[in-house]
């Protein structure tokens, strides 16, 4: 996350994202935490943790970095130490959000494709351990991010703004960290999501053909399969969350390889017409947009979530009208 660029599009886009994502994630956390959406406790744990990390990304990446940087460029958050800390928090919350999506996808892959492992792995306790481990690991992993910046200006002995150090591009240690960072997010999660979803689809197609043959041999007039129907809702939720991530993070993967293949330098926003900068900023915008899509997915795919949302909206209205 570089300093936010100026321009009407950015000045409108980020406040709109914040206005949608903050209440959306808070509503998702509140509804899912009540456990009344017909989902297992294991799935609920993952979805709540994803909503919490998405909310943290909105606070750190959208509000504190983008909106404050655009509308309050001389605030205390623009001082280099505060800016460096903000960037480290953005990376930590972003990475945790991404890998929790991978963890959720793997959990559903195990539940659908690995019946022998399902009873041991797909539990609330395992989900809690996985969530805690992911958040702890990526918080530690992003500690070096605090030290990768230097002051862009020194005004009255006060360092202002964050610029990537030149040593970041020349030091073998920093180059290794950059490769590890980019491979861990988004390249490896991107590949894992494609892999898990491909294996899940393959298993579903094989299982569906097998169960259709069994039901055909049973000569039942009602061909409704309760087990396949229960799986369907879980599968729709899985594929929409994974598909949304893949769609919105594809430009980031393209940007990483484009920068790597070209000169290896990330643009600093000094030239807003630079194609490399446009690609980088577009990928950043879509990354941050992904923080408010999951709630829309829940509303579109989960009828009980919609019912809980309606009840939440009606509750204050009933109090006012009573």
XYZ file of C-alpha atoms in Angstrom:
322
model
C 0.000 0.000 0.000
C 1.657 3.196 -1.206
C 0.452 6.697 -0.410
C -3.073 7.119 -1.782
C -3.221 8.893 -5.162
C -5.127 12.100 -5.658
C -8.095 12.281 -7.981
C -11.883 12.427 -7.903
C -12.309 8.701 -8.583
C -10.221 7.716 -5.560
C -11.765 10.414 -3.361
C -15.228 8.954 -4.043
C -14.387 5.245 -4.328
C -12.773 4.693 -0.919
C -15.438 6.476 1.191
C -18.102 4.462 -0.638
C -16.243 1.226 0.114
C -15.927 2.211 3.798
C -19.597 3.214 4.008
C -20.616 -0.222 2.690
C -17.960 -2.479 4.211
C -18.017 -1.237 7.826
C -21.757 -1.822 8.498
C -21.804 -4.925 6.270
C -19.052 -6.663 8.221
C -20.458 -5.590 11.591
C -23.865 -6.962 10.601
C -22.264 -10.215 9.399
C -20.346 -10.591 12.678
C -23.478 -9.927 14.747
C -25.727 -12.311 12.799
C -23.249 -15.151 12.375
C -22.137 -14.993 16.025
C -25.693 -15.797 17.129
C -25.456 -19.163 15.345
C -28.988 -19.104 13.940
C -28.159 -19.367 10.230
C -28.365 -23.151 9.995
C -24.602 -23.492 9.576
C -22.350 -25.756 11.599
C -20.297 -24.243 14.419
C -17.156 -24.994 12.419
C -18.330 -23.038 9.364
C -19.639 -20.249 11.590
C -16.218 -19.881 13.251
C -14.521 -19.413 9.886
C -17.122 -16.982 8.556
C -17.010 -14.833 11.718
C -13.205 -14.729 11.655
C -13.251 -13.769 7.959
C -15.718 -10.959 8.699
C -13.537 -9.707 11.583
C -10.351 -9.645 9.475
C -12.216 -8.005 6.582
C -13.418 -5.361 9.027
C -9.817 -4.782 10.174
C -8.698 -4.423 6.552
C -11.372 -1.771 6.030
C -10.287 0.133 9.141
C -6.545 -0.018 8.426
C -6.412 -0.119 4.626
C -9.420 1.936 3.562
C -10.059 4.416 6.383
C -6.670 4.995 8.051
C -4.561 4.641 4.897
C -6.671 5.728 1.931
C -9.343 8.085 3.245
C -7.160 9.802 5.843
C -4.332 10.053 3.289
C -6.602 11.685 0.702
C -8.612 14.040 2.927
C -6.139 14.658 5.785
C -2.657 14.426 4.209
C -0.945 16.224 7.108
C -2.440 14.235 9.966
C -0.387 12.437 12.599
C -0.918 9.215 10.634
C 1.261 10.662 7.872
C 4.332 10.789 10.141
C 6.710 8.041 9.026
C 6.571 5.795 12.156
C 2.751 5.923 12.199
C 2.638 5.345 8.441
C 5.000 2.354 8.739
C 2.921 0.862 11.554
C -0.261 1.392 9.536
C 1.230 -0.444 6.556
C 2.343 -3.368 8.736
C -1.175 -3.630 10.215
C -2.698 -3.499 6.722
C -0.502 -6.349 5.523
C -1.164 -8.441 8.652
C -4.950 -8.068 8.454
C -4.943 -8.555 4.667
C -2.858 -11.742 4.851
C -4.975 -13.143 7.678
C -8.162 -12.467 5.698
C -6.752 -14.174 2.602
C -5.473 -17.264 4.397
C -8.655 -17.651 6.421
C -10.454 -17.874 3.074
C -8.008 -20.623 2.088
C -8.512 -22.356 5.458
C -12.305 -22.219 5.030
C -12.019 -23.627 1.508
C -9.785 -26.448 2.724
C -12.199 -27.212 5.564
C -15.076 -27.547 3.083
C -12.868 -29.633 0.769
C -12.227 -32.049 3.647
C -15.921 -32.082 4.622
C -17.050 -32.902 1.077
C -14.224 -35.067 -0.263
C -12.566 -36.723 2.764
C -15.259 -38.414 4.815
C -12.777 -40.355 6.975
C -11.013 -37.143 8.020
C -14.171 -35.043 8.312
C -15.172 -36.052 11.854
C -11.704 -35.249 13.232
C -10.857 -32.109 11.261
C -14.147 -30.310 10.625
C -14.819 -29.394 14.249
C -15.259 -26.136 16.124
C -12.081 -26.792 18.147
C -9.949 -27.393 15.051
C -11.388 -24.279 13.409
C -10.440 -22.191 16.462
C -6.874 -23.564 16.407
C -6.499 -22.938 12.663
C -7.868 -19.394 12.942
C -5.584 -18.523 15.863
C -2.545 -20.019 14.124
C -3.203 -18.171 10.853
C -3.638 -14.798 12.565
C -0.556 -15.277 14.773
C 1.694 -16.454 11.934
C 0.834 -13.611 9.581
C 1.096 -11.009 12.324
C 4.676 -12.180 12.973
C 5.403 -12.546 9.269
C 4.608 -8.879 8.642
C 6.776 -7.405 11.404
C 9.570 -6.682 8.841
C 7.064 -4.599 6.861
C 7.424 -1.888 9.501
C 11.114 -1.475 8.613
C 10.850 -1.443 4.808
C 9.952 2.283 4.630
C 11.830 5.523 5.056
C 10.743 9.142 5.297
C 9.807 10.822 2.040
C 10.330 14.311 3.512
C 11.978 15.692 6.626
C 10.247 18.887 7.768
C 11.525 20.543 10.939
C 13.207 17.280 11.955
C 9.910 15.387 11.628
C 9.845 12.503 9.104
C 6.755 12.560 6.886
C 5.146 9.885 4.702
C 6.485 6.465 3.741
C 8.714 5.698 0.801
C 10.089 2.231 0.080
C 13.807 2.111 0.881
C 16.161 1.722 -2.073
C 17.765 -1.197 -0.253
C 14.438 -2.988 -0.586
C 15.230 -3.435 -4.282
C 18.962 -4.203 -3.903
C 19.369 -6.115 -0.635
C 19.163 -9.926 -1.058
C 17.361 -10.185 2.297
C 14.684 -7.683 1.283
C 14.329 -9.240 -2.172
C 13.805 -12.637 -0.536
C 11.229 -11.138 1.826
C 9.416 -9.500 -1.107
C 9.275 -12.792 -3.005
C 8.069 -14.632 0.085
C 5.454 -11.928 0.712
C 4.144 -11.991 -2.848
C 4.128 -15.781 -3.043
C 2.317 -16.089 0.300
C -0.254 -13.470 -0.804
C -1.748 -13.692 -3.364
C 0.024 -16.290 -5.550
C -0.031 -19.399 -3.326
C -3.583 -18.795 -1.959
C -4.749 -18.215 -5.534
C -3.336 -21.576 -6.668
C -4.605 -23.430 -3.576
C -8.127 -22.116 -4.035
C -8.128 -23.209 -7.676
C -6.785 -26.629 -6.660
C -9.222 -27.249 -3.780
C -12.208 -26.086 -5.806
C -11.189 -28.202 -8.814
C -10.835 -31.312 -6.616
C -14.148 -30.538 -4.909
C -15.959 -30.131 -8.241
C -14.465 -33.404 -9.491
C -15.593 -35.229 -6.346
C -19.098 -33.738 -6.540
C -19.539 -34.774 -10.188
C -18.432 -38.348 -9.462
C -20.577 -38.594 -6.296
C -23.617 -37.111 -8.064
C -23.442 -39.658 -10.898
C -23.090 -42.497 -8.376
C -26.015 -41.356 -6.219
C -28.237 -40.813 -9.282
C -27.633 -44.424 -10.321
C -28.474 -45.636 -6.797
C -31.685 -43.621 -6.698
C -32.644 -44.804 -10.192
C -32.226 -48.442 -9.118
C -34.402 -47.845 -6.046
C -37.359 -46.995 -8.379
C -38.440 -44.110 -6.138
C -40.952 -41.687 -7.544
C -39.581 -38.792 -5.502
C -36.049 -38.207 -6.690
C -35.300 -35.536 -4.098
C -32.026 -36.431 -2.338
C -31.870 -34.845 1.152
C -28.107 -35.366 1.496
C -27.323 -33.750 -1.850
C -29.703 -30.894 -1.040
C -27.944 -30.212 2.267
C -24.580 -30.296 0.516
C -25.798 -27.913 -2.162
C -26.089 -24.939 0.191
C -22.598 -25.508 1.585
C -21.176 -25.897 -1.921
C -22.844 -22.726 -3.219
C -21.445 -20.765 -0.246
C -17.975 -22.234 -0.787
C -17.824 -21.560 -4.519
C -19.191 -18.018 -4.322
C -16.688 -17.007 -1.608
C -13.764 -18.657 -3.410
C -14.878 -17.387 -6.805
C -15.213 -13.836 -5.506
C -11.690 -13.984 -4.083
C -10.207 -15.365 -7.315
C -11.975 -12.732 -9.428
C -10.984 -9.744 -7.287
C -7.400 -10.877 -6.674
C -6.543 -11.831 -10.264
C -5.250 -8.284 -11.083
C -2.904 -8.501 -8.056
C -1.404 -11.724 -9.379
C -1.007 -10.159 -12.823
C 0.563 -7.051 -11.263
C 3.111 -9.133 -9.315
C 4.309 -11.012 -12.397
C 4.265 -7.860 -14.529
C 6.484 -5.982 -12.057
C 8.761 -9.015 -11.660
C 9.192 -9.524 -15.399
C 9.762 -5.810 -16.068
C 12.211 -3.730 -13.993
C 11.184 -5.070 -10.572
C 10.228 -1.643 -9.188
C 6.825 -0.714 -7.814
C 5.554 2.735 -8.920
C 5.272 5.409 -6.196
C 2.326 7.295 -7.684
C 4.312 10.241 -9.033
C 3.015 9.566 -12.555
C -0.715 8.799 -12.500
C -0.672 7.922 -16.226
C 1.970 5.221 -15.858
C 0.381 1.895 -16.997
C 2.223 0.112 -14.194
C 0.737 2.503 -11.632
C -2.769 2.131 -13.110
C -2.503 -1.666 -12.882
C -1.170 -1.487 -9.329
C -3.854 0.923 -8.110
C -6.613 -1.025 -9.848
C -5.464 -4.203 -8.112
C -5.382 -2.373 -4.758
C -8.905 -1.069 -5.305
C -10.231 -4.549 -6.088
C -8.394 -6.029 -3.097
C -10.147 -3.589 -0.797
C -13.476 -4.179 -2.539
C -13.194 -7.855 -1.550
C -13.646 -6.782 2.087
C -17.344 -6.111 1.586
C -18.391 -8.906 -0.787
C -18.822 -11.788 1.680
C -21.866 -10.255 3.384
C -23.519 -9.846 -0.031
C -22.726 -13.510 -0.690
C -24.354 -14.572 2.592
C -27.478 -12.566 1.753
C -27.653 -14.055 -1.726
C -27.014 -17.688 -0.805
C -28.268 -18.211 2.779
C -32.010 -17.897 3.367
C -31.675 -18.050 7.166
C -29.083 -15.251 7.061
C -31.608 -13.158 5.114
C -34.261 -13.921 7.709
C -31.941 -12.857 10.541
C -31.071 -9.677 8.644
C -34.766 -8.871 8.201
C -35.367 -9.413 11.916
C -32.436 -7.154 12.759
C -33.867 -4.392 10.548
C -37.408 -4.838 11.891
C -36.399 -4.819 15.569
C -35.704 -1.047 15.935
C -38.727 -0.265 13.735
C -40.981 -2.332 16.006
C -39.635 -0.518 19.074
C -40.293 2.871 17.481
C -43.793 1.918 16.370
C -44.794 0.298 19.663
